[in-house]
Coordinates of C-alpha atoms and ligand atoms in Angstrom, one line a residue:
M1 CA 0.0 -0.1 0.1
S2 CA 1.3 3.6 -0.9
G3 CA -0.2 5.9 1.5
G4 CA 1.2 9.3 0.4
A5 CA 4.3 11.2 1.5
Y6 CA 6.2 12.9 4.2
L7 CA 8.7 15.7 4.1
V8 CA 11.5 16.3 6.9
V9 CA 13.7 19.1 7.0
D10 CA 16.8 19.2 9.3
V11 CA 17.6 22.8 9.8
G12 CA 21.5 22.4 10.5
T13 CA 24.3 24.9 11.3
T14 CA 26.1 24.0 8.2
K15 CA 23.5 22.2 5.9
V16 CA 19.9 22.2 5.5
C17 CA 18.7 18.7 4.5
A18 CA 15.2 17.9 3.3
L19 CA 14.1 14.4 2.5
V20 CA 10.8 13.2 1.0
G21 CA 9.7 9.7 1.9
E22 CA 6.8 7.2 1.8
I23 CA 5.8 3.9 3.1
K24 CA 5.6 1.2 0.3
G25 CA 4.2 -2.1 1.6
N26 CA 6.2 -2.6 4.8
E27 CA 9.3 -0.7 3.3
Q28 CA 10.6 2.7 4.2
W29 CA 11.4 4.7 1.2
V30 CA 13.3 8.0 0.6
T31 CA 12.3 9.5 -2.8
G32 CA 13.7 12.9 -2.9
I33 CA 16.7 14.6 -1.3
G34 CA 17.4 18.3 -1.1
F35 CA 20.7 19.3 0.5
V36 CA 22.2 23.0 0.5
P37 CA 24.7 24.8 2.7
S38 CA 22.7 26.8 5.5
S39 CA 23.1 30.4 6.0
G40 CA 21.4 32.6 8.5
L41 CA 22.1 30.1 11.6
K42 CA 24.7 30.2 14.1
K43 CA 25.4 27.3 16.6
G44 CA 22.2 25.6 15.7
T45 CA 19.8 28.8 16.1
I46 CA 18.3 30.9 13.5
V47 CA 20.1 34.5 13.5
N48 CA 18.7 35.8 10.3
L49 CA 15.4 34.8 9.5
E50 CA 15.5 35.7 5.5
E51 CA 18.5 33.8 5.0
A52 CA 17.6 30.8 6.9
T53 CA 14.3 30.6 4.9
S54 CA 16.0 30.9 1.7
S55 CA 18.4 27.9 2.6
I56 CA 15.2 26.0 3.7
K57 CA 13.3 27.0 0.4
Q58 CA 16.2 25.6 -1.8
A59 CA 16.6 22.3 0.1
I60 CA 12.7 21.6 -0.1
E61 CA 12.5 22.7 -3.9
K62 CA 15.4 20.3 -4.8
A63 CA 13.8 17.3 -2.8
L64 CA 10.0 17.9 -4.3
V65 CA 11.2 18.2 -7.4
Q66 CA 13.3 14.7 -7.3
A67 CA 10.3 12.9 -5.4
K68 CA 7.3 14.5 -7.6
Q69 CA 5.1 13.8 -4.6
T70 CA 3.2 16.0 -2.5
P71 CA 3.6 15.5 1.2
Q72 CA 1.2 15.5 3.8
V73 CA 3.2 15.7 6.6
V74 CA 6.1 18.3 7.2
L75 CA 8.9 17.8 10.3
A76 CA 11.3 20.4 11.2
S77 CA 14.3 20.0 13.5
I78 CA 15.8 22.1 16.1
A79 CA 19.0 22.1 18.3
G80 CA 20.9 24.3 20.5
S81 CA 21.8 24.8 24.1
H82 CA 18.3 26.3 24.8
V83 CA 17.0 22.6 24.5
K84 CA 16.6 21.2 28.0
T85 CA 15.1 18.1 29.5
W86 CA 13.0 18.1 32.6
T87 CA 11.3 15.1 34.8
G88 CA 7.7 15.2 35.4
M89 CA 5.0 13.1 37.5
G90 CA 1.2 13.0 37.5
V91 CA -1.6 10.9 39.3
V92 CA -5.0 10.1 38.5
V93 CA -7.6 8.0 40.3
L94 CA -8.9 5.0 37.9
K95 CA -12.5 5.5 38.2
N96 CA -13.3 2.1 36.5
R97 CA -10.8 0.1 38.5
E98 CA -9.1 -0.5 35.3
V99 CA -6.6 1.5 33.3
T100 CA -8.3 2.8 29.9
P101 CA -6.6 4.8 27.2
E102 CA -8.2 8.0 28.5
D103 CA -6.6 7.5 31.8
V104 CA -3.2 7.4 30.4
D105 CA -3.6 10.2 28.5
E106 CA -5.2 12.2 31.3
V107 CA -2.1 11.0 33.4
I108 CA 0.5 12.1 30.9
Q109 CA -1.3 15.4 30.7
A110 CA -0.8 15.7 34.4
A111 CA 2.7 14.9 34.2
Q112 CA 3.3 17.9 32.1
S113 CA 2.1 20.6 34.4
I114 CA 5.4 21.5 36.1
D115 CA 7.0 24.7 36.8
L116 CA 8.8 25.5 33.4
P117 CA 10.6 28.7 32.9
Q118 CA 8.0 31.3 30.9
D119 CA 10.4 31.3 27.7
Q120 CA 10.4 27.3 27.4
M121 CA 7.7 25.3 25.7
I122 CA 7.5 21.5 25.3
L123 CA 8.5 19.8 22.3
H124 CA 8.4 16.1 23.4
V125 CA 6.8 14.1 26.2
I126 CA 8.5 10.8 26.6
P127 CA 6.7 8.5 29.2
Q128 CA 9.6 6.7 31.3
E129 CA 7.2 4.4 33.5
F130 CA 4.0 4.1 34.9
V131 CA 3.1 2.9 38.5
V132 CA -0.4 1.3 38.7
D133 CA -1.1 1.0 42.6
N134 CA 2.3 0.1 44.1
L135 CA 3.4 -1.9 40.9
R136 CA 6.4 0.2 39.5
G137 CA 8.1 0.2 35.8
V138 CA 5.0 -0.6 34.1
Q139 CA 5.5 0.2 30.3
Q140 CA 2.1 -0.7 29.1
P141 CA -0.7 -0.1 31.7
I142 CA -3.9 -0.1 29.7
G143 CA -6.2 -3.1 30.8
M144 CA -4.6 -3.3 34.2
S145 CA -6.5 -3.3 37.2
G146 CA -6.0 -0.6 40.1
V147 CA -7.2 2.3 41.9
R148 CA -4.3 4.9 41.3
L149 CA -2.1 5.4 38.1
E150 CA 1.0 7.5 38.3
A151 CA 3.2 8.5 35.0
H152 CA 6.7 9.6 35.1
V153 CA 7.8 11.3 32.0
Q154 CA 10.7 13.2 30.5
L155 CA 10.1 16.6 29.0
I156 CA 12.1 17.9 26.1
T157 CA 11.6 21.9 26.2
A158 CA 13.1 24.4 23.6
Q159 CA 13.2 28.1 24.0
R160 CA 9.7 29.6 22.5
S161 CA 11.4 32.2 20.5
Q162 CA 13.6 29.6 18.9
V163 CA 10.7 27.4 17.9
Q164 CA 8.7 30.4 16.7
N165 CA 11.6 31.7 14.4
L166 CA 11.9 28.2 13.0
L167 CA 8.2 27.9 12.3
R168 CA 8.2 31.8 11.1
C169 CA 10.7 30.5 7.9
F170 CA 8.1 27.7 7.1
E171 CA 5.2 30.2 7.4
N172 CA 7.2 32.6 5.2
L173 CA 7.2 29.8 2.3
G174 CA 3.6 28.9 3.2
I175 CA 4.1 25.8 4.6
E176 CA 2.4 24.5 7.8
V177 CA 5.1 22.5 10.0
S178 CA 3.1 19.5 11.8
A179 CA 5.7 19.0 14.7
V180 CA 9.2 20.2 15.6
L181 CA 11.6 17.6 16.5
Y182 CA 14.8 17.6 18.5
Q183 CA 17.7 16.9 16.4
G184 CA 19.3 14.6 19.2
L185 CA 16.2 12.6 19.4
A186 CA 15.9 12.2 15.5
S187 CA 19.5 11.0 15.0
A188 CA 19.3 8.5 18.0
E189 CA 16.3 7.1 16.0
A190 CA 18.3 6.7 12.8
V191 CA 21.7 5.1 14.1
L192 CA 20.9 3.2 17.4
T193 CA 20.5 -0.6 17.2
P194 CA 17.7 -2.0 19.5
E195 CA 20.3 -3.9 21.8
E196 CA 22.1 -0.6 22.4
K197 CA 18.8 1.2 23.1
D198 CA 17.9 -1.8 25.5
L199 CA 21.4 -1.9 27.3
G200 CA 21.9 1.9 27.7
V201 CA 23.8 4.3 25.2
L202 CA 25.2 7.7 24.8
I203 CA 24.6 9.0 21.3
I204 CA 26.9 12.0 20.3
D205 CA 26.1 14.3 17.3
L206 CA 29.0 16.1 16.3
G207 CA 27.6 18.5 14.0
G208 CA 28.8 22.0 12.6
G209 CA 27.8 24.1 15.2
T210 CA 26.6 22.2 18.1
T211 CA 27.3 18.9 19.8
D212 CA 24.0 17.2 20.9
F213 CA 23.7 14.3 23.0
A214 CA 21.3 11.8 24.2
V215 CA 21.0 8.9 26.7
I216 CA 18.6 6.1 26.0
Q217 CA 18.1 3.2 28.2
E218 CA 15.5 0.3 28.2
Y219 CA 14.3 1.8 25.0
V220 CA 13.5 5.2 26.8
L221 CA 15.0 8.5 26.5
K222 CA 16.5 9.5 29.7
Y223 CA 18.4 12.7 29.1
V224 CA 19.4 15.2 26.5
G225 CA 22.2 17.9 26.3
S226 CA 23.7 20.4 23.7
I227 CA 27.0 22.5 24.0
P228 CA 27.3 25.1 21.3
V229 CA 30.9 24.0 19.9
G230 CA 31.2 21.5 16.8
G231 CA 33.0 21.3 13.4
E232 CA 33.1 24.8 12.6
N233 CA 35.1 25.5 15.6
L234 CA 37.8 23.0 14.4
T235 CA 37.9 24.5 11.3
N236 CA 38.3 28.2 12.8
D237 CA 41.1 26.6 15.0
L238 CA 42.9 25.2 12.0
A239 CA 42.4 28.6 10.1
I240 CA 43.9 30.4 12.9
G241 CA 46.6 28.0 13.7
L242 CA 47.7 27.3 10.0
R243 CA 47.2 31.0 8.8
T244 CA 44.9 30.2 6.1
T245 CA 41.4 30.9 5.0
K246 CA 38.5 29.1 6.6
T247 CA 37.7 27.5 3.2
E248 CA 40.8 26.0 2.8
A249 CA 40.9 24.9 6.6
E250 CA 38.0 23.3 6.0
R251 CA 39.4 21.6 2.9
I252 CA 42.2 20.4 4.7
K253 CA 40.4 19.3 7.7
I254 CA 38.5 17.0 5.5
E255 CA 41.2 15.5 3.3
K256 CA 43.9 15.4 5.9
G257 CA 42.2 16.2 9.3
V258 CA 43.2 13.7 12.2
C259 CA 42.5 14.4 15.7
L260 CA 45.0 12.0 17.5
R261 CA 48.7 12.8 16.7
E262 CA 50.0 9.4 17.4
L263 CA 48.2 8.5 14.1
V264 CA 50.4 10.6 12.0
D265 CA 54.1 10.1 10.8
E266 CA 56.4 12.7 12.1
Q267 CA 57.8 13.4 8.6
E268 CA 54.4 13.7 7.0
E269 CA 53.7 17.4 5.6
V270 CA 50.4 19.1 4.4
E271 CA 50.6 21.9 1.9
V272 CA 48.6 25.1 3.5
P273 CA 47.7 27.7 0.8
G274 CA 48.7 31.5 1.9
V275 CA 46.2 34.1 2.4
G276 CA 46.2 36.8 -0.4
A277 CA 49.1 36.5 -2.5
R278 CA 51.3 35.0 0.0
P279 CA 53.0 31.7 -1.1
S280 CA 51.8 28.4 0.3
R281 CA 53.7 26.6 2.9
R282 CA 54.4 22.9 4.0
I283 CA 53.7 22.3 7.5
S284 CA 54.0 18.9 9.6
R285 CA 50.4 17.0 9.8
R286 CA 51.4 16.6 13.4
V287 CA 50.5 20.4 14.1
L288 CA 47.5 19.8 12.3
A289 CA 46.5 16.7 14.5
E290 CA 47.4 18.7 17.5
I291 CA 45.1 21.5 16.8
L292 CA 42.3 19.3 16.0
E293 CA 43.0 16.8 19.1
L294 CA 43.1 19.7 21.5
R295 CA 39.7 21.0 20.4
M296 CA 38.1 17.6 20.2
K297 CA 39.3 16.9 23.6
E298 CA 37.7 19.9 24.6
I299 CA 34.4 19.1 23.1
L300 CA 34.4 15.4 24.6
E301 CA 35.6 16.7 28.1
L302 CA 32.3 19.0 28.1
V303 CA 30.1 16.2 27.1
D304 CA 31.7 13.9 29.7
Q305 CA 31.2 16.3 32.5
N306 CA 27.8 17.1 31.5
I307 CA 26.9 13.6 31.2
S308 CA 28.8 12.4 34.6
K309 CA 26.7 15.1 36.3
N310 CA 23.4 14.1 35.1
V311 CA 23.3 10.4 34.0
D312 CA 24.7 7.1 35.9
K313 CA 27.5 6.4 33.3
S314 CA 27.8 2.7 34.7
L315 CA 24.2 2.0 33.4
L316 CA 25.6 2.6 29.8
T317 CA 26.8 -0.8 28.8
G318 CA 25.7 -0.1 25.3
G319 CA 28.5 2.4 25.0
A320 CA 28.9 5.6 22.8
V321 CA 28.0 6.3 19.4
L322 CA 29.2 9.1 17.3
T323 CA 27.6 10.6 14.5
G324 CA 27.1 13.9 12.7
G325 CA 29.3 15.1 10.0
S326 CA 32.4 15.7 12.6
A327 CA 32.0 12.0 13.5
L328 CA 34.2 10.9 10.8
L329 CA 37.3 12.6 11.8
P330 CA 40.1 9.5 12.1
G331 CA 41.3 9.1 15.7
L332 CA 37.9 10.3 17.2
I333 CA 36.7 6.6 18.4
Y334 CA 40.0 6.1 20.4
L335 CA 39.7 9.7 21.9
T336 CA 36.1 9.1 22.7
D337 CA 36.9 5.5 24.3
Q338 CA 39.5 7.4 26.4
I339 CA 37.7 10.4 27.3
L340 CA 34.3 9.0 28.3
D341 CA 35.5 5.6 29.0
L342 CA 33.0 4.3 27.0
P343 CA 33.4 1.5 24.0
T344 CA 32.6 3.7 21.1
R345 CA 31.5 3.3 17.5
I346 CA 30.6 5.7 14.5
G347 CA 26.7 5.6 13.8
Y348 CA 25.7 5.5 10.2
P349 CA 22.0 6.2 9.5
V350 CA 19.7 3.0 8.9
K351 CA 19.6 2.3 5.2
L352 CA 16.3 3.5 3.5
K353 CA 15.1 2.1 0.2
G354 CA 15.1 4.1 -2.9
L355 CA 17.9 7.1 -2.4
G356 CA 18.9 5.8 0.8
E357 CA 22.4 5.0 -0.4
E358 CA 22.9 8.6 -1.2
I359 CA 22.6 9.5 2.5
N360 CA 24.4 6.8 4.1
H361 CA 26.7 9.5 6.0
P362 CA 26.6 10.4 9.6
Q363 CA 25.8 13.9 8.5
F364 CA 22.3 12.8 7.5
A365 CA 21.7 10.8 10.6
T366 CA 19.1 13.4 11.8
A367 CA 17.2 13.8 8.7
V368 CA 16.9 10.0 8.2
G369 CA 15.9 9.8 11.9
M370 CA 13.1 12.5 11.4
L371 CA 11.8 10.5 8.3
V372 CA 11.8 7.3 10.3
Y373 CA 10.1 9.0 13.1
A374 CA 7.5 10.4 10.9
F375 CA 6.8 6.9 9.6
Q376 CA 6.4 5.6 13.0
N377 CA 4.4 8.5 14.3
Y378 CA 1.9 10.0 11.7
Q379 CA -0.8 8.3 10.0
L380 CA -1.3 10.1 6.7
E381 CA -5.2 9.7 6.4
E382 CA -5.9 11.4 9.6
I383 CA -3.4 14.5 8.5
K384 CA -4.9 14.7 5.1
T385 CA -8.4 15.7 6.4
S386 CA -7.2 17.9 9.2
K387 CA -4.1 19.9 9.3
G388 CA -2.8 18.4 6.0
K389 CA -4.7 20.9 3.6
G390 CA -2.8 24.1 3.8
I391 CA 0.4 22.8 3.1
L392 CA -1.0 20.4 0.6
Q393 CA -2.0 23.3 -1.4
K394 CA 1.3 25.0 -1.2
L395 CA 3.4 22.2 -1.9
K396 CA 1.5 21.1 -4.9
E397 CA 1.9 24.7 -6.5
W398 CA 5.7 24.3 -5.9
I399 CA 5.9 20.9 -7.7
K400 CA 3.8 22.4 -10.6
G401 CA 6.5 25.4 -10.7
F402 CA 9.1 22.8 -12.2
Ligands
ATP501 N1 35.0 13.7 6.7 C1 34.8 14.5 7.5 N2 35.8 14.8 8.6 C2 35.7 15.7 9.5 N3 34.9 16.5 9.6 C3 33.8 16.2 8.8 C4 33.7 15.7 7.6 N4 32.6 15.5 6.9 C5 31.7 16.6 7.4 N5 32.5 17.3 8.4 C6 32.1 18.3 9.2 O1 31.1 18.1 10.0 C7 30.4 19.4 10.0 C8 28.9 19.3 9.6 O2 28.1 18.2 10.2 P1 26.7 18.3 10.1 O3 26.2 18.1 8.8 O4 26.2 16.9 10.8 O5 26.4 19.5 10.8 P2 24.8 20.4 10.9 O6 23.6 19.2 11.0 O7 24.8 21.1 9.6 O8 25.3 21.2 12.0 P3 24.3 21.1 13.5 O9 23.9 19.8 13.9 O10 25.6 21.5 14.4 O11 23.4 22.5 13.4 C9 31.2 20.4 9.3 O12 32.1 21.2 10.4 C10 32.1 19.6 8.6 O13 33.4 20.3 8.5
MG502 MG1 22.8 18.3 12.9

């Protein structure tokens, strides 16, 4: 059965990636990819609405033209250090002495009424466990007998103004967004195995402007955090340390970058183009490695401090998984293993049918995870009749335009 299409847009600091996908039979397909460098964003947040809108538009156009489908659901991503987690608890009395779906809705609603700072709004409500009378650790309480139902939830919130700015970009394009997803949650959806999610795992998305991390245990998201440092800082450090332009520093980082000095032969040299009319120079690749190692260590130590303060690390028996564009830096697995004291691997996004091969890179983990999340959480028929109409019309017009 082919039920219609989904559009997801990962609005990252260095690139905007739009994917169109659909479910065919039992298979998850990606049918359109739009991928452009982003402008108007810094450290994961929108600093120029017009520029961000334009990048989002270009990415969406490319994906739609390739897919030749009109999506009914649109999801957008958000990240940045304004994203926070909170715990909430709610209680209801079971009128029928048995848990009904309405009781579950009600108790989850009750668990959300915590004193959040005025400027934060809830993005995700993630049930951790239910307690029916004295029975703890219940995951699926519907149908159970009792007189009292308690829910413990994890709330992921984001700064209201940041969410509004993101939505404004889509509004400017005449597109109604069905939901805003936290990028760390989406990346986890794309790269973690069921065993890791069960055992307890730390996922670190090393992007361009931010490093987002999440802890998942027994299939439940326990904690998220974000620090405003990423691959762009590595590039800036190289540009300063090697005295070259950011463009050259970025190229050198991708082609020759390594973040562990022991991996580099002492004799090895790298050519560094000079700025302006200055001649290029040859420098030891060890110097390059030292610069990158220093910054990477700093990022990983910040993650470690944050995690150690908020999570019991001994529960992370599934280790650490690195994803995001910067995860590919050679030496990073060893460095993470050392600093976080967790067995580490690189997380590639799950392979989807269709154009899946083209996005088989850690850089696309968030976008792929968003699509998988959309497949799992949105029934297209419902959307078509309610929210979908507005976006449907606009996106049809766009496709017609090509
Ligand atoms: N092979 C590679 N080696 C090292 N770094 C890489 C490689 N490929 C990409 N990068 C870096 O990855 C970063 C971009 O990653 P990604 O696309 O995940 O970020 P983003 O989603 O745009 O940003 P953010 O998630 O921080 O908002 C850039 O800084 C880029 O230099
Ligand atoms: Mg990203």
